[in-house]
XYZ file of C-alpha atoms in Angstrom:
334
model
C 3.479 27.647 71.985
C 2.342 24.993 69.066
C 4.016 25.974 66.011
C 1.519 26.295 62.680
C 1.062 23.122 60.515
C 2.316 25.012 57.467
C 4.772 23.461 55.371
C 5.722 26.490 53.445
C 3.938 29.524 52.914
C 3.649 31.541 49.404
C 5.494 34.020 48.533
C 3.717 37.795 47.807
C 4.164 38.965 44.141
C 6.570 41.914 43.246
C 3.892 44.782 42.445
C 4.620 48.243 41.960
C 4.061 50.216 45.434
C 4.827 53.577 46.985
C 7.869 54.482 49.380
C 5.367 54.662 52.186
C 7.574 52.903 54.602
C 4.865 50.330 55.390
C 6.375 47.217 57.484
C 5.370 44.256 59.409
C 3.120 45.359 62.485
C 3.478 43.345 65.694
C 0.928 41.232 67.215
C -0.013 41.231 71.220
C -1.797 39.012 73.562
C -4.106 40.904 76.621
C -6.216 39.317 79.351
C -9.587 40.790 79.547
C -12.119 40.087 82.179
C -10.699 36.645 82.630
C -9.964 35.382 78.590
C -7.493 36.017 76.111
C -7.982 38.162 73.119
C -4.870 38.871 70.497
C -4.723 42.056 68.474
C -2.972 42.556 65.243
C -1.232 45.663 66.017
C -2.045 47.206 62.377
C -2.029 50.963 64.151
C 2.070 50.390 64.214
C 2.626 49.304 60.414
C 3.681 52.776 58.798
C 4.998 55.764 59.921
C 2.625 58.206 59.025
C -0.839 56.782 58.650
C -0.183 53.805 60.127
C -3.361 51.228 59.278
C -5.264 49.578 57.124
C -5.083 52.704 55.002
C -1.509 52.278 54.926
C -1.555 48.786 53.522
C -3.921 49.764 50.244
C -2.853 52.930 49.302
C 0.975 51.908 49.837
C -0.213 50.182 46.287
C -2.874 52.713 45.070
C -0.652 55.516 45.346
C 2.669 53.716 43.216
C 4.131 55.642 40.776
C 2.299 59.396 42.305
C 4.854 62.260 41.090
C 4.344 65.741 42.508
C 2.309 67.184 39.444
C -0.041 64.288 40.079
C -3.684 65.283 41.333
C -5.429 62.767 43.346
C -9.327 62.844 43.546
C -10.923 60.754 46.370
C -14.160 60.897 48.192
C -15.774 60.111 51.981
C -17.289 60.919 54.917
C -17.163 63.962 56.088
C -14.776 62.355 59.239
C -13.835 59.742 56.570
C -10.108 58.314 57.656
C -9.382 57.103 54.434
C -9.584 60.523 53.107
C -7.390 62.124 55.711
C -4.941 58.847 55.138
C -4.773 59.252 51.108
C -4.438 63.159 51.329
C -1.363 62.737 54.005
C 0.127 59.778 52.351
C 0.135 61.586 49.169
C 1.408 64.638 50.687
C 4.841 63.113 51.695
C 5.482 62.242 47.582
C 4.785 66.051 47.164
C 1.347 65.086 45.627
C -2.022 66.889 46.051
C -5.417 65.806 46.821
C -9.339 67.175 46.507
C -11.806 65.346 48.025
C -15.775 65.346 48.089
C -17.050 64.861 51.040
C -20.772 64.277 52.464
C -22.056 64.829 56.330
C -22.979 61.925 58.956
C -23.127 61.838 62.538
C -19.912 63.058 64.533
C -17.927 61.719 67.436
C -15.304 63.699 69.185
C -12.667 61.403 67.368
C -14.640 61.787 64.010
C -14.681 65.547 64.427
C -10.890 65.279 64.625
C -10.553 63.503 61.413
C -12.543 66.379 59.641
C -10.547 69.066 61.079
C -7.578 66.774 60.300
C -8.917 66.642 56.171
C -9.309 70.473 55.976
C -5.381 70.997 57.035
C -4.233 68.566 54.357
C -6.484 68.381 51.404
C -6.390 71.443 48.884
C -10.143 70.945 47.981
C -12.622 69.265 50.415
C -16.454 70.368 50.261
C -19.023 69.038 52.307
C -21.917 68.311 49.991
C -25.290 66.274 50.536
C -24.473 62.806 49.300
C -25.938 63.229 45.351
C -24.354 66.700 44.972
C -20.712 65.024 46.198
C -20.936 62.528 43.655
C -21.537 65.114 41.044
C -18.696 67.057 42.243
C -16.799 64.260 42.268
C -17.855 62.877 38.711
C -17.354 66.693 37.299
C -13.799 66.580 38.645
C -12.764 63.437 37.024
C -14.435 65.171 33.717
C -12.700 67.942 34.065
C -9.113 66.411 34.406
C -9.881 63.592 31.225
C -10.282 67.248 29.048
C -7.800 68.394 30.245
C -5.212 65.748 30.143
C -4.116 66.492 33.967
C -2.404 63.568 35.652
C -4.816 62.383 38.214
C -5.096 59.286 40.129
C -8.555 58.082 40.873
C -8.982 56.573 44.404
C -11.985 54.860 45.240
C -14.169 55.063 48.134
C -12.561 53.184 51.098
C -9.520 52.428 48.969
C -11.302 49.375 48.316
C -10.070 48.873 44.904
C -8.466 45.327 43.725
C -4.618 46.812 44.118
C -5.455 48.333 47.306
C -7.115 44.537 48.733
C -3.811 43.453 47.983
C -1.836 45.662 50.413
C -4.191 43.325 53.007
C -3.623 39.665 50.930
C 0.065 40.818 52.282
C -1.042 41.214 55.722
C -2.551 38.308 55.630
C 0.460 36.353 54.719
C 2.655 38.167 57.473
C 0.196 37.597 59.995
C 0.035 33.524 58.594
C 4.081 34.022 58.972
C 3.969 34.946 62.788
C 1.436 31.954 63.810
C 4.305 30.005 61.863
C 7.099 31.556 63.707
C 5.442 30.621 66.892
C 4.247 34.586 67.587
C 0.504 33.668 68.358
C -1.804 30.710 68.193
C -3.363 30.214 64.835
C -6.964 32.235 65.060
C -10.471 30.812 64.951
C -11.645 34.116 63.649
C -10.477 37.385 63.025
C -12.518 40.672 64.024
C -12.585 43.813 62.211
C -14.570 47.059 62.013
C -15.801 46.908 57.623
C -17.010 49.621 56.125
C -16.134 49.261 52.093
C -14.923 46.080 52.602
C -11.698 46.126 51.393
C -9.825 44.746 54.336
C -12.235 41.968 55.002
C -11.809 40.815 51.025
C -8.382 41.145 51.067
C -8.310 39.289 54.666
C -10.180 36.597 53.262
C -8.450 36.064 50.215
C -5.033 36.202 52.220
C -5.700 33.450 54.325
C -6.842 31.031 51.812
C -3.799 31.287 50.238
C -1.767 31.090 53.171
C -3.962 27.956 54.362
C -4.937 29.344 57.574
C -7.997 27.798 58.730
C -9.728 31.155 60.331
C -13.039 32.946 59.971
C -13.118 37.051 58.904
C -16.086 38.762 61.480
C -16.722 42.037 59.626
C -18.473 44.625 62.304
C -20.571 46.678 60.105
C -19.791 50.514 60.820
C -22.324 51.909 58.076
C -25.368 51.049 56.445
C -26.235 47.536 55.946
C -27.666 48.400 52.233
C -23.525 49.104 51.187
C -22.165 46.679 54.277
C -22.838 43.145 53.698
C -21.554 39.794 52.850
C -22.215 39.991 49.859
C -20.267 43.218 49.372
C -16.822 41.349 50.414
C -17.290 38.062 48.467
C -17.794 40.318 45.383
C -14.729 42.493 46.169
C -12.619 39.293 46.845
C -13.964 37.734 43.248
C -13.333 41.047 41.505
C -9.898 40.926 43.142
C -9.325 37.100 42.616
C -9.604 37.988 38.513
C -6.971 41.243 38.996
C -4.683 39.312 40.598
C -4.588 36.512 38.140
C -4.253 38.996 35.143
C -1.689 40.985 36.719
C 0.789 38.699 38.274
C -0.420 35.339 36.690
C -1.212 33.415 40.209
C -4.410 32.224 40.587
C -5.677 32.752 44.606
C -8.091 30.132 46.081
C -11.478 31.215 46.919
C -11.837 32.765 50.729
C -11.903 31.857 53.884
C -15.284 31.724 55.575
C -16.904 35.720 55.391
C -19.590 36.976 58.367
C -21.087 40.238 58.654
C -22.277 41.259 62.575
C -24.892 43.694 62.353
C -25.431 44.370 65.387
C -22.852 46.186 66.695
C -23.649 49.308 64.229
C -25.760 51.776 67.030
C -27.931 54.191 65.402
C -25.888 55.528 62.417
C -22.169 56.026 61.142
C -19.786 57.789 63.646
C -22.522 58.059 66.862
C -20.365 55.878 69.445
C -22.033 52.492 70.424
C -21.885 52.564 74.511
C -20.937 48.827 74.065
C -18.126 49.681 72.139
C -16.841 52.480 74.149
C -16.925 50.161 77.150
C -14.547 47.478 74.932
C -12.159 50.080 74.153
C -11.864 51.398 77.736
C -11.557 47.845 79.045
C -8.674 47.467 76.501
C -7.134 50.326 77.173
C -6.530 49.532 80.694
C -4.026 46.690 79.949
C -2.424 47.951 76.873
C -1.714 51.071 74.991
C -4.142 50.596 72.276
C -6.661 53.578 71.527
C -9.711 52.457 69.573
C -12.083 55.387 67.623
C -15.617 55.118 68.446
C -16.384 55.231 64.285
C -14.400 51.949 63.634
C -12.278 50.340 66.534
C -14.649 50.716 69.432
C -17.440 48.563 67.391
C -14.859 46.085 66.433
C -13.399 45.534 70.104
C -17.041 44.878 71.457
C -17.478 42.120 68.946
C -14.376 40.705 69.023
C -14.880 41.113 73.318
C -17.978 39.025 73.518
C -16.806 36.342 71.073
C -13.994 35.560 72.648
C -16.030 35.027 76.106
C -18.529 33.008 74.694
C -16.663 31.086 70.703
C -14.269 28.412 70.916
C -10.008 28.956 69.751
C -8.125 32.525 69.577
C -10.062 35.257 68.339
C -7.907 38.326 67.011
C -8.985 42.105 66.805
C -7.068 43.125 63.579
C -6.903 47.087 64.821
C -6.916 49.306 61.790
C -6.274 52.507 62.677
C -4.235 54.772 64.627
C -5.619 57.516 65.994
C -2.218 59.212 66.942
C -1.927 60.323 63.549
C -5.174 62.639 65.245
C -2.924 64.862 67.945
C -1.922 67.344 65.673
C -5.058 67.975 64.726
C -6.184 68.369 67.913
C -3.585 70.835 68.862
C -4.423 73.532 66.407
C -8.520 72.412 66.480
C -8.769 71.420 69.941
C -12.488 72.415 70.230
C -12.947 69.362 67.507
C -12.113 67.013 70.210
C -14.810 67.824 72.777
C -17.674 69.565 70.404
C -21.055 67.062 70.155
């Protein structure tokens, strides 16, 4: 295999992070209906929580101590609140989350079943009334001095992009070590936007000529281009005022839209098809919220685009089966 033109790649900054045990996750090439696709095996990078959840809140979370209270908000089925609520579990850490309803799918249902085990507060609330909630809560612990850490919906705050600037870099560091081709475009299910940002920003720094193909999951009015570029330029100024080094502007940013189906969480029959033909030549398990979209995108474009196209996967949906043990009904209800 060609090894990258790099001539040196740059080093990732020393920031303050939590002893999540997040580390490099492998990459893997499958043959599908006669082409090559390569995954980024994100679903493998952590022990517990393993995804892009991992990477963010590995920096999100630094410095949590056990009297700290950490207020979040999501979907109903939202992974990023069953991720931050288990990830700051294992630093002894609690968390309350707001949540709001959307449509469920089996592996959605799993998730919410999965929130209520974990999380020592988690009402489902219309939309308006969970922001309220939310916004009293965060009142509530400025009067009263608590220790609380504020994460954001998505974890899509500038320290949390970073955790994927890094994976950016390591995945620049295996096309240099000869690991996979150097991508045309990378594929991704984006719902805050955080990954694609970070993504972006990542490699442009690295110098790795490659496109970020965000597969919107949720509605276009919060899911757009324009959403990442202004995450990656809000994170381009925190990055230069924290650590001094001043990142070059993305990497080339598209939004599909038409991979979405009829709402957040109801399965796209395209989608489950991509994750069933995937699953037959690998052990990869793709949700139908996030992963299933993604694959079907990522599916079509490598049949029909030019160079390697690479389904970052973001999620793993082992960390579901114990849910599913003591809910099992979650699994097979809708």
């Amino acid at each position: 295999m060609e090894r990258s033109p790099f001539t040196s790649l740059p080093t990732f900054p020393a920031l303050p992070r939590a002893p999540l045990g997040v580390h490099e996750s492998p990459v893997e090439r499958v043959e599908v209906d006669g082409f090559t696709i390569w995954l980024k095996r994100e679903d493998r990078n952590a022990p517990v929580m393993a995804g892009n959840k991992a990477r963010a809140l590995q920096f999100l979370l630094a410095g949590l101590t056990p009297k700290t209270l950490v207020l979040t908000l999501g979907g109903v089925g939202s992974t990023h609140v069953l991720a931050t609520a288990r990830l700051a579990a294992t630093m002894g850490a609690r968390t309350w989350a707001v949540r709001w309803p959307h449509a469920l799918n089996p592996s959605a249902r799993a998730v919410a079943a999965a929130i209520g085990d974990c999380c020592e507060q988690a009402p489902v609330l219309a939309a308006p009334l969970a922001l309220l909630r939310h916004a009293g809560w965060r009142l509530g612990a400025l009067v009263s001095g608590r220790d609380v850490r504020l994460i954001p919906f998505g974890g899509s705050a500038p320290a949390g992009i970073a955790g994927h600037i890094e994976a950016a870099l390591e995945l620049a560091a295996q096309v240099e070590a000869g690991l996979l081709p150097a991508p045309r475009r990378i594929v991704l299910p984006t719902g805050s936007g955080g990954t694609a940002a970070g993504l972006a920003l990542g490699l442009a720094w690295a110098g790795l000529e490659c496109e970020v193909v965000g597969v919107r999951v949720g509605p276009r009015i919060g899911i757009n281009r324009r959403r990442v570029l202004a995450l990656a330029a809000e994170t381009r100024r925190w990055f230069r005022n924290t650590t001094g080094l001043q990142l070059p502007a993305p990497v080339t940013v598209r939004v599909l839209h038409g991979y979405y189906g009829k709402a957040y969480g109801d399965p796209l029959p395209a989608g489950q098809a991509a994750a069933r033909k995937l699953s037959r030549v690998t052990d990869v398990s793709l949700d139908d919220s996030y992963g299933a979209k993604a694959a079907a995108a990522a599916l079509d474009l490598a049949a029909d685009s030019d160079g390697p196209t690479l389904l970052w996967v973001t999620h793993d949906t082992r960390a579901l089966d114990s849910a599913v043990a003591r809910h099992p009904s979650a699994a097979t209800a809708g």
